[in-house]
């Protein structure tokens, strides 16, 4: 019963979509367990670039997909994404948990307004306010959403409340209950055929020995508990979220793979110990097209941070890493890797939220590598990669205690080097 969690080991945007798509070939189904349309997973396949936000990346290879209860579900974003995929010839086989919480326009208005008061640099997709409603027991779940009388009742309680809250923040948002009901009741008719109890299905698949991939969104350092709080997203993006966000118990998770870039990026506010300023950062940003898939914002760039990966490996339990975007660093004479931090308490080998703001990175400088060379559709071997890159991989393995089982050297499926 392989239950495999794919988790972002850094601040998100590591390339989880590519790896989920790659591994989907040998999987039976793929489930998203947290986050919402704040995610931006890119898959390059069939000579096309697909941008996914809510729909699991396994949809591209035609696998069975699920949206678990841990996701906050934006109906408008879902329908838009579904229609775009259909135009591209993909018709996802997808089921949505009735226990998901639904994102409404008032959540997005609250997100926008709260950002003016206290800047986290959110995607303004309503994620934080929707999770706030879930935890404070004001949320509207999918099972209420697809039933008109329950939706009407729940909106009659929530719209007034949200308008009051928004007014107190100085927002001019003022929707009528009828208008909100009309808009979302129409959307619910389109969504309702996808809503099914999925917990039994997922557990049965694992019991039968099938392979289920749990597709994480965002990254470990954005996890609401383990990340750089308060500069985090509002969900449990670490591996533990895979259980609470789907109804699959921990003993059915057999493996976790951490996804990390050969460098590091972050979008939004918050501490970033290895951040690079100036030309080198800009060069990496341009070469790596480091602009948010969801918001288009330029991503902040930093060097690979081994103490961060040690921490991430500990809280997620991964001992295996897919190292992404190694091609982006091609042609650089020297590359830095953070090996430890200097803090007021001395040298520290592992990231901690407590020292994230003040920790000073200590770097080891290594030689870079030249071009990786095309693969012309053929499978590339690790031995054919430039020596500088192979040495870089060995150094990261030594520093993190994790095996790098995949090295990604480009966006397409073919540019994936799997180590035997
Ligand atoms: P929220 O998830 O929209 O509330 O944003 C909270 C923080 O998480 C902000 O710093 C966002 O930039 C960041 N964030 C949210 N989703 C992603 C993602 O998919 N990739 C990278 N950063 C993200």
GROMACS .gro file of C-alpha atoms and ligand atoms in nm:
model
  443
    1UNK     CA    1   0.000   0.000   0.000
    2UNK     CA    2   0.224   0.282  -0.113
    3UNK     CA    3   0.098   0.615   0.014
    4UNK     CA    4   0.354   0.868  -0.104
    5UNK     CA    5   0.358   1.227   0.019
    6UNK     CA    6   0.521   1.486  -0.206
    7UNK     CA    7   0.612   1.783   0.004
    8UNK     CA    8   0.780   2.118  -0.064
    9UNK     CA    9   1.102   2.128   0.141
   10UNK     CA   10   1.152   2.506   0.116
   11UNK     CA   11   0.912   2.802   0.072
   12UNK     CA   12   0.696   2.656  -0.205
   13UNK     CA   13   0.740   2.670  -0.584
   14UNK     CA   14   1.001   2.393  -0.568
   15UNK     CA   15   0.856   2.203  -0.864
   16UNK     CA   16   0.615   1.966  -0.690
   17UNK     CA   17   0.382   1.972  -0.993
   18UNK     CA   18   0.651   1.835  -1.222
   19UNK     CA   19   0.742   1.551  -0.985
   20UNK     CA   20   0.379   1.460  -0.912
   21UNK     CA   21   0.314   1.446  -1.286
   22UNK     CA   22   0.628   1.236  -1.337
   23UNK     CA   23   0.541   0.989  -1.060
   24UNK     CA   24   0.175   0.978  -1.162
   25UNK     CA   25   0.264   0.746  -1.447
   26UNK     CA   26   0.307   0.463  -1.194
   27UNK     CA   27   0.039   0.575  -0.949
   28UNK     CA   28  -0.332   0.501  -0.929
   29UNK     CA   29  -0.453   0.828  -0.789
   30UNK     CA   30  -0.346   1.170  -0.667
   31UNK     CA   31  -0.499   1.371  -0.384
   32UNK     CA   32  -0.451   1.735  -0.280
   33UNK     CA   33  -0.466   1.763   0.101
   34UNK     CA   34  -0.434   2.132   0.189
   35UNK     CA   35  -0.416   2.487   0.056
   36UNK     CA   36  -0.634   2.606  -0.226
   37UNK     CA   37  -0.604   2.809  -0.543
   38UNK     CA   38  -0.308   2.993  -0.388
   39UNK     CA   39  -0.096   2.706  -0.526
   40UNK     CA   40   0.052   2.722  -0.872
   41UNK     CA   41   0.174   2.386  -1.001
   42UNK     CA   42   0.326   2.382  -1.347
   43UNK     CA   43   0.339   2.069  -1.560
   44UNK     CA   44   0.507   2.060  -1.900
   45UNK     CA   45   0.384   1.765  -2.103
   46UNK     CA   46   0.250   1.694  -2.454
   47UNK     CA   47   0.450   2.002  -2.570
   48UNK     CA   48   0.226   2.222  -2.355
   49UNK     CA   49   0.259   2.407  -2.028
   50UNK     CA   50  -0.031   2.342  -1.788
   51UNK     CA   51  -0.083   2.567  -1.486
   52UNK     CA   52  -0.277   2.402  -1.207
   53UNK     CA   53  -0.404   2.568  -0.893
   54UNK     CA   54  -0.667   2.345  -0.736
   55UNK     CA   55  -0.677   2.038  -0.955
   56UNK     CA   56  -0.409   1.778  -0.870
   57UNK     CA   57  -0.118   1.757  -1.115
   58UNK     CA   58  -0.203   1.390  -1.179
   59UNK     CA   59  -0.491   1.513  -1.398
   60UNK     CA   60  -0.249   1.570  -1.685
   61UNK     CA   61  -0.166   1.199  -1.709
   62UNK     CA   62  -0.536   1.111  -1.678
   63UNK     CA   63  -0.514   0.958  -1.332
   64UNK     CA   64  -0.794   0.957  -1.077
   65UNK     CA   65  -0.777   1.281  -0.877
   66UNK     CA   66  -0.922   1.386  -0.544
   67UNK     CA   67  -0.955   1.710  -0.352
   68UNK     CA   68  -0.936   1.626   0.017
   69UNK     CA   69  -1.117   1.782   0.311
   70UNK     CA   70  -0.807   1.982   0.409
   71UNK     CA   71  -0.834   2.198   0.098
   72UNK     CA   72  -1.018   2.531   0.097
   73UNK     CA   73  -1.211   2.518  -0.228
   74UNK     CA   74  -1.275   2.818  -0.454
   75UNK     CA   75  -1.564   2.715  -0.683
   76UNK     CA   76  -1.505   2.994  -0.934
   77UNK     CA   77  -1.135   2.912  -0.966
   78UNK     CA   78  -1.216   2.542  -1.004
   79UNK     CA   79  -1.462   2.592  -1.291
   80UNK     CA   80  -1.220   2.827  -1.467
   81UNK     CA   81  -0.935   2.576  -1.432
   82UNK     CA   82  -1.154   2.288  -1.547
   83UNK     CA   83  -1.261   2.479  -1.857
   84UNK     CA   84  -0.903   2.577  -1.944
   85UNK     CA   85  -0.790   2.215  -1.909
   86UNK     CA   86  -1.080   2.093  -2.124
   87UNK     CA   87  -0.979   2.338  -2.398
   88UNK     CA   88  -0.633   2.178  -2.383
   89UNK     CA   89  -0.784   1.833  -2.425
   90UNK     CA   90  -0.764   1.726  -2.059
   91UNK     CA   91  -1.087   1.610  -1.894
   92UNK     CA   92  -0.998   1.550  -1.529
   93UNK     CA   93  -1.142   1.251  -1.350
   94UNK     CA   94  -1.193   1.428  -1.020
   95UNK     CA   95  -1.383   1.393  -0.695
   96UNK     CA   96  -1.419   1.660  -0.429
   97UNK     CA   97  -1.469   1.589  -0.060
   98UNK     CA   98  -1.800   1.714   0.085
   99UNK     CA   99  -1.597   1.815   0.392
  100UNK     CA  100  -1.392   2.081   0.208
  101UNK     CA  101  -1.454   2.437   0.316
  102UNK     CA  102  -1.567   2.675   0.042
  103UNK     CA  103  -1.409   3.010  -0.039
  104UNK     CA  104  -1.648   3.295  -0.119
  105UNK     CA  105  -1.585   3.649  -0.246
  106UNK     CA  106  -1.612   3.781   0.110
  107UNK     CA  107  -1.308   3.570   0.207
  108UNK     CA  108  -1.108   3.731  -0.073
  109UNK     CA  109  -1.228   4.079   0.033
  110UNK     CA  110  -1.119   4.002   0.391
  111UNK     CA  111  -0.780   3.874   0.273
  112UNK     CA  112  -0.725   4.192   0.072
  113UNK     CA  113  -0.835   4.416   0.361
  114UNK     CA  114  -0.630   4.234   0.625
  115UNK     CA  115  -0.322   4.263   0.406
  116UNK     CA  116  -0.352   4.642   0.426
  117UNK     CA  117  -0.330   4.624   0.805
  118UNK     CA  118  -0.063   4.357   0.853
  119UNK     CA  119   0.140   4.255   0.551
  120UNK     CA  120   0.215   3.885   0.503
  121UNK     CA  121   0.225   3.913   0.126
  122UNK     CA  122  -0.061   3.668   0.070
  123UNK     CA  123  -0.192   3.565  -0.271
  124UNK     CA  124  -0.525   3.738  -0.180
  125UNK     CA  125  -0.714   3.423  -0.275
  126UNK     CA  126  -0.907   3.421   0.054
  127UNK     CA  127  -0.707   3.133   0.201
  128UNK     CA  128  -0.645   3.273   0.553
  129UNK     CA  129  -1.002   3.396   0.610
  130UNK     CA  130  -1.148   3.064   0.486
  131UNK     CA  131  -0.929   2.863   0.727
  132UNK     CA  132  -1.014   3.114   1.003
  133UNK     CA  133  -1.384   3.040   0.943
  134UNK     CA  134  -1.316   2.666   0.947
  135UNK     CA  135  -1.138   2.677   1.284
  136UNK     CA  136  -1.383   2.925   1.440
  137UNK     CA  137  -1.674   2.707   1.317
  138UNK     CA  138  -1.818   2.966   1.083
  139UNK     CA  139  -1.716   2.787   0.764
  140UNK     CA  140  -1.947   2.671   0.488
  141UNK     CA  141  -1.860   2.320   0.379
  142UNK     CA  142  -1.904   2.161   0.039
  143UNK     CA  143  -2.192   1.949   0.173
  144UNK     CA  144  -2.379   2.272   0.261
  145UNK     CA  145  -2.272   2.442  -0.061
  146UNK     CA  146  -2.433   2.184  -0.292
  147UNK     CA  147  -2.767   2.193  -0.109
  148UNK     CA  148  -2.957   2.515  -0.193
  149UNK     CA  149  -3.161   2.534   0.129
  150UNK     CA  150  -2.853   2.476   0.346
  151UNK     CA  151  -2.649   2.720   0.140
  152UNK     CA  152  -2.920   2.987   0.175
  153UNK     CA  153  -2.937   2.932   0.552
  154UNK     CA  154  -2.560   2.941   0.604
  155UNK     CA  155  -2.521   3.251   0.384
  156UNK     CA  156  -2.798   3.426   0.576
  157UNK     CA  157  -2.579   3.386   0.885
  158UNK     CA  158  -2.242   3.460   0.728
  159UNK     CA  159  -2.292   3.740   0.471
  160UNK     CA  160  -2.421   3.985   0.730
  161UNK     CA  161  -2.141   3.892   0.968
  162UNK     CA  162  -1.871   3.932   0.705
  163UNK     CA  163  -2.009   4.269   0.584
  164UNK     CA  164  -1.995   4.392   0.944
  165UNK     CA  165  -1.636   4.273   0.983
  166UNK     CA  166  -1.530   4.427   0.654
  167UNK     CA  167  -1.698   4.756   0.743
  168UNK     CA  168  -1.508   4.767   1.071
  169UNK     CA  169  -1.183   4.733   0.872
  170UNK     CA  170  -1.291   5.030   0.656
  171UNK     CA  171  -1.370   4.819   0.348
  172UNK     CA  172  -1.651   4.926   0.116
  173UNK     CA  173  -1.746   4.562   0.038
  174UNK     CA  174  -2.119   4.532   0.075
  175UNK     CA  175  -2.281   4.239  -0.103
  176UNK     CA  176  -2.644   4.144  -0.050
  177UNK     CA  177  -2.724   3.796   0.073
  178UNK     CA  178  -2.943   3.740  -0.237
  179UNK     CA  179  -2.666   3.834  -0.479
  180UNK     CA  180  -2.413   3.607  -0.305
  181UNK     CA  181  -2.665   3.320  -0.298
  182UNK     CA  182  -2.751   3.362  -0.667
  183UNK     CA  183  -2.388   3.360  -0.780
  184UNK     CA  184  -2.282   3.062  -0.569
  185UNK     CA  185  -2.599   2.860  -0.615
  186UNK     CA  186  -2.534   2.867  -0.991
  187UNK     CA  187  -2.174   2.756  -0.936
  188UNK     CA  188  -2.285   2.480  -0.699
  189UNK     CA  189  -2.494   2.317  -0.975
  190UNK     CA  190  -2.178   2.281  -1.183
  191UNK     CA  191  -1.972   2.149  -0.892
  192UNK     CA  192  -2.220   1.909  -0.736
  193UNK     CA  193  -2.152   1.616  -0.980
  194UNK     CA  194  -1.790   1.608  -0.856
  195UNK     CA  195  -1.876   1.586  -0.486
  196UNK     CA  196  -1.840   1.238  -0.334
  197UNK     CA  197  -1.734   1.088  -0.004
  198UNK     CA  198  -1.373   1.010  -0.085
  199UNK     CA  199  -1.231   0.884   0.245
  200UNK     CA  200  -1.351   0.526   0.193
  201UNK     CA  201  -1.227   0.524  -0.164
  202UNK     CA  202  -0.878   0.647  -0.074
  203UNK     CA  203  -0.840   0.405   0.216
  204UNK     CA  204  -0.968   0.113   0.009
  205UNK     CA  205  -0.716   0.188  -0.266
  206UNK     CA  206  -0.431   0.184  -0.017
  207UNK     CA  207  -0.564  -0.137   0.142
  208UNK     CA  208  -0.567  -0.300  -0.201
  209UNK     CA  209  -0.199  -0.211  -0.251
  210UNK     CA  210  -0.261   0.069  -0.498
  211UNK     CA  211  -0.039   0.376  -0.512
  212UNK     CA  212  -0.182   0.706  -0.393
  213UNK     CA  213   0.020   1.027  -0.421
  214UNK     CA  214  -0.055   1.298  -0.168
  215UNK     CA  215   0.028   1.625  -0.345
  216UNK     CA  216   0.142   1.895  -0.106
  217UNK     CA  217   0.105   2.261  -0.191
  218UNK     CA  218   0.323   2.553  -0.073
  219UNK     CA  219   0.627   2.445   0.129
  220UNK     CA  220   0.735   2.328   0.474
  221UNK     CA  221   0.861   2.673   0.573
  222UNK     CA  222   0.514   2.811   0.494
  223UNK     CA  223   0.339   2.556   0.720
  224UNK     CA  224   0.119   2.731   0.977
  225UNK     CA  225   0.291   2.543   1.262
  226UNK     CA  226   0.642   2.472   1.138
  227UNK     CA  227   0.703   2.767   0.906
  228UNK     CA  228   0.825   3.121   0.961
  229UNK     CA  229   0.509   3.227   1.147
  230UNK     CA  230   0.334   3.469   1.094
  231UNK     CA  231   0.478   3.479   0.741
  232UNK     CA  232   0.318   3.149   0.647
  233UNK     CA  233   0.011   3.017   0.474
  234UNK     CA  234  -0.283   2.905   0.689
  235UNK     CA  235  -0.266   2.530   0.635
  236UNK     CA  236  -0.055   2.229   0.733
  237UNK     CA  237   0.162   2.198   0.425
  238UNK     CA  238   0.399   1.949   0.590
  239UNK     CA  239   0.351   1.574   0.556
  240UNK     CA  240   0.130   1.550   0.867
  241UNK     CA  241  -0.135   1.749   0.679
  242UNK     CA  242  -0.169   1.459   0.436
  243UNK     CA  243  -0.352   1.260   0.705
  244UNK     CA  244  -0.574   1.530   0.851
  245UNK     CA  245  -0.647   1.664   0.504
  246UNK     CA  246  -0.770   1.335   0.356
  247UNK     CA  247  -0.883   1.097   0.629
  248UNK     CA  248  -0.600   0.851   0.563
  249UNK     CA  249  -0.428   0.737   0.886
  250UNK     CA  250  -0.050   0.787   0.940
  251UNK     CA  251   0.033   0.414   0.918
  252UNK     CA  252  -0.085   0.409   0.557
  253UNK     CA  253   0.172   0.669   0.451
  254UNK     CA  254   0.474   0.469   0.340
  255UNK     CA  255   0.703   0.734   0.199
  256UNK     CA  256   0.766   1.105   0.181
  257UNK     CA  257   0.975   1.276  -0.085
  258UNK     CA  258   1.101   1.630  -0.026
  259UNK     CA  259   1.113   1.859  -0.328
  260UNK     CA  260   1.385   2.124  -0.319
  261UNK     CA  261   1.533   2.359  -0.574
  262UNK     CA  262   1.909   2.360  -0.631
  263UNK     CA  263   1.882   2.712  -0.489
  264UNK     CA  264   1.593   2.863  -0.294
  265UNK     CA  265   1.308   3.108  -0.358
  266UNK     CA  266   1.038   3.276  -0.156
  267UNK     CA  267   0.734   3.488  -0.251
  268UNK     CA  268   0.585   3.734  -0.006
  269UNK     CA  269   0.721   3.870   0.320
  270UNK     CA  270   0.919   3.695   0.592
  271UNK     CA  271   1.269   3.585   0.689
  272UNK     CA  272   1.491   3.432   0.424
  273UNK     CA  273   1.841   3.364   0.565
  274UNK     CA  274   2.019   3.294   0.234
  275UNK     CA  275   1.854   3.568   0.028
  276UNK     CA  276   2.078   3.708  -0.247
  277UNK     CA  277   2.051   4.069  -0.347
  278UNK     CA  278   2.185   4.233  -0.662
  279UNK     CA  279   2.287   4.096  -1.000
  280UNK     CA  280   2.337   3.730  -0.908
  281UNK     CA  281   1.984   3.707  -0.766
  282UNK     CA  282   1.839   3.883  -1.069
  283UNK     CA  283   2.026   3.656  -1.307
  284UNK     CA  284   1.891   3.343  -1.134
  285UNK     CA  285   1.540   3.494  -1.128
  286UNK     CA  286   1.545   3.554  -1.504
  287UNK     CA  287   1.708   3.221  -1.594
  288UNK     CA  288   1.469   3.031  -1.370
  289UNK     CA  289   1.159   3.238  -1.467
  290UNK     CA  290   1.110   3.293  -1.099
  291UNK     CA  291   0.777   3.474  -1.110
  292UNK     CA  292   0.472   3.350  -0.917
  293UNK     CA  293   0.246   3.113  -1.116
  294UNK     CA  294  -0.058   3.241  -0.927
  295UNK     CA  295   0.019   3.611  -0.879
  296UNK     CA  296   0.303   3.686  -1.125
  297UNK     CA  297   0.506   3.843  -0.840
  298UNK     CA  298   0.887   3.826  -0.872
  299UNK     CA  299   1.021   3.560  -0.637
  300UNK     CA  300   1.300   3.642  -0.392
  301UNK     CA  301   1.611   3.436  -0.463
  302UNK     CA  302   1.858   3.271  -0.224
  303UNK     CA  303   2.128   3.005  -0.208
  304UNK     CA  304   2.058   2.643  -0.113
  305UNK     CA  305   2.011   2.631   0.262
  306UNK     CA  306   2.119   2.296   0.412
  307UNK     CA  307   2.009   2.378   0.772
  308UNK     CA  308   1.660   2.450   0.633
  309UNK     CA  309   1.647   2.113   0.456
  310UNK     CA  310   1.769   1.933   0.770
  311UNK     CA  311   1.476   2.087   0.957
  312UNK     CA  312   1.233   2.015   0.678
  313UNK     CA  313   1.354   1.655   0.658
  314UNK     CA  314   1.299   1.618   1.033
  315UNK     CA  315   0.943   1.756   1.046
  316UNK     CA  316   0.830   1.571   0.732
  317UNK     CA  317   1.031   1.253   0.775
  318UNK     CA  318   1.173   1.250   0.424
  319UNK     CA  319   1.513   1.093   0.355
  320UNK     CA  320   1.484   1.136  -0.017
  321UNK     CA  321   1.495   1.456  -0.220
  322UNK     CA  322   1.413   1.551  -0.578
  323UNK     CA  323   1.656   1.833  -0.660
  324UNK     CA  324   1.493   2.071  -0.905
  325UNK     CA  325   1.606   2.331  -1.158
  326UNK     CA  326   1.974   2.233  -1.152
  327UNK     CA  327   1.992   2.363  -1.512
  328UNK     CA  328   1.922   2.720  -1.391
  329UNK     CA  329   2.264   2.736  -1.222
  330UNK     CA  330   2.452   2.630  -1.538
  331UNK     CA  331   2.739   2.854  -1.636
  332UNK     CA  332   2.796   3.004  -1.290
  333UNK     CA  333   3.163   2.999  -1.195
  334UNK     CA  334   3.097   2.971  -0.820
  335UNK     CA  335   2.791   2.862  -0.625
  336UNK     CA  336   2.730   2.906  -0.253
  337UNK     CA  337   2.567   2.657  -0.019
  338UNK     CA  338   2.467   2.749   0.336
  339UNK     CA  339   2.616   2.485   0.566
  340UNK     CA  340   2.516   2.628   0.905
  341UNK     CA  341   2.401   2.950   1.072
  342UNK     CA  342   2.581   3.180   1.308
  343UNK     CA  343   2.348   3.290   1.588
  344UNK     CA  344   2.386   3.466   1.923
  345UNK     CA  345   2.406   3.117   2.074
  346UNK     CA  346   2.687   3.010   1.841
  347UNK     CA  347   2.688   2.788   1.534
  348UNK     CA  348   2.357   2.618   1.456
  349UNK     CA  349   2.317   2.328   1.212
  350UNK     CA  350   1.941   2.328   1.181
  351UNK     CA  351   1.683   2.593   1.092
  352UNK     CA  352   1.454   2.713   1.370
  353UNK     CA  353   1.167   2.963   1.350
  354UNK     CA  354   1.301   3.117   1.670
  355UNK     CA  355   1.627   3.227   1.508
  356UNK     CA  356   1.509   3.267   1.148
  357UNK     CA  357   1.513   3.648   1.161
  358UNK     CA  358   1.864   3.682   1.297
  359UNK     CA  359   2.053   3.370   1.186
  360UNK     CA  360   2.353   3.455   0.966
  361UNK     CA  361   2.428   3.198   0.699
  362UNK     CA  362   2.775   3.046   0.680
  363UNK     CA  363   2.858   2.948   0.324
  364UNK     CA  364   3.076   2.695   0.151
  365UNK     CA  365   3.165   2.807  -0.201
  366UNK     CA  366   3.185   2.538  -0.468
  367UNK     CA  367   3.267   2.528  -0.839
  368UNK     CA  368   2.977   2.557  -1.080
  369UNK     CA  369   2.919   2.362  -1.400
  370UNK     CA  370   2.877   2.440  -1.766
  371UNK     CA  371   2.581   2.350  -1.987
  372UNK     CA  372   2.400   2.024  -1.915
  373UNK     CA  373   2.329   1.955  -2.281
  374UNK     CA  374   2.001   1.853  -2.442
  375UNK     CA  375   1.855   1.509  -2.397
  376UNK     CA  376   1.660   1.488  -2.725
  377UNK     CA  377   1.383   1.294  -2.560
  378UNK     CA  378   1.621   1.022  -2.436
  379UNK     CA  379   1.656   0.934  -2.070
  380UNK     CA  380   1.962   1.105  -1.923
  381UNK     CA  381   2.186   0.922  -1.681
  382UNK     CA  382   2.332   1.077  -1.367
  383UNK     CA  383   2.681   0.988  -1.490
  384UNK     CA  384   2.628   1.200  -1.802
  385UNK     CA  385   2.572   1.516  -1.595
  386UNK     CA  386   2.863   1.761  -1.558
  387UNK     CA  387   3.110   1.679  -1.278
  388UNK     CA  388   3.040   2.010  -1.100
  389UNK     CA  389   2.672   1.921  -1.072
  390UNK     CA  390   2.743   1.564  -0.957
  391UNK     CA  391   2.976   1.704  -0.690
  392UNK     CA  392   2.707   1.955  -0.588
  393UNK     CA  393   2.457   1.671  -0.549
  394UNK     CA  394   2.705   1.474  -0.333
  395UNK     CA  395   2.770   1.780  -0.116
  396UNK     CA  396   2.399   1.837  -0.057
  397UNK     CA  397   2.352   1.469   0.028
  398UNK     CA  398   2.636   1.491   0.278
  399UNK     CA  399   2.503   1.812   0.433
  400UNK     CA  400   2.140   1.704   0.458
  401UNK     CA  401   2.168   1.330   0.520
  402UNK     CA  402   1.915   1.273   0.242
  403UNK     CA  403   1.954   1.082  -0.083
  404UNK     CA  404   1.894   1.285  -0.397
  405UNK     CA  405   1.697   1.033  -0.600
  406UNK     CA  406   1.591   1.267  -0.880
  407UNK     CA  407   1.778   1.557  -1.042
  408UNK     CA  408   1.560   1.776  -1.262
  409UNK     CA  409   1.743   1.961  -1.539
  410UNK     CA  410   1.452   2.120  -1.726
  411UNK     CA  411   1.076   2.163  -1.721
  412UNK     CA  412   0.974   1.866  -1.934
  413UNK     CA  413   0.924   1.505  -1.824
  414UNK     CA  414   1.225   1.396  -2.031
  415UNK     CA  415   1.458   1.630  -1.843
  416UNK     CA  416   1.433   1.422  -1.527
  417UNK     CA  417   1.735   1.222  -1.416
  418UNK     CA  418   1.641   0.933  -1.191
  419UNK     CA  419   1.927   0.781  -0.995
  420UNK     CA  420   1.926   0.408  -0.982
  421LIG     P1  421  -0.171   3.278   0.135
  421LIG     O1  422  -0.150   3.132   0.126
  421LIG     O2  423  -0.232   3.337   0.010
  421LIG     O3  424  -0.245   3.318   0.258
  421LIG     O4  425  -0.026   3.348   0.148
  421LIG     C1  426   0.056   3.332   0.262
  421LIG     C2  427   0.203   3.325   0.221
  421LIG     O5  428   0.225   3.204   0.149
  421LIG     C3  429   0.248   3.437   0.129
  421LIG     O6  430   0.383   3.468   0.157
  421LIG     C4  431   0.238   3.375  -0.010
  421LIG     O7  432   0.325   3.437  -0.103
  421LIG     C5  433   0.281   3.232   0.021
  421LIG     N1  434   0.226   3.134  -0.073
  421LIG     C6  435   0.099   3.089  -0.080
  421LIG     N2  436   0.089   2.997  -0.176
  421LIG     C7  437   0.209   2.982  -0.230
  421LIG     C8  438   0.262   2.896  -0.332
  421LIG     O8  439   0.193   2.814  -0.392
  421LIG     N3  440   0.395   2.909  -0.358
  421LIG     C9  441   0.475   2.996  -0.290
  421LIG     N4  442   0.431   3.076  -0.194
  421LIG    C10  443   0.299   3.068  -0.163
   0.00000   0.00000   0.00000
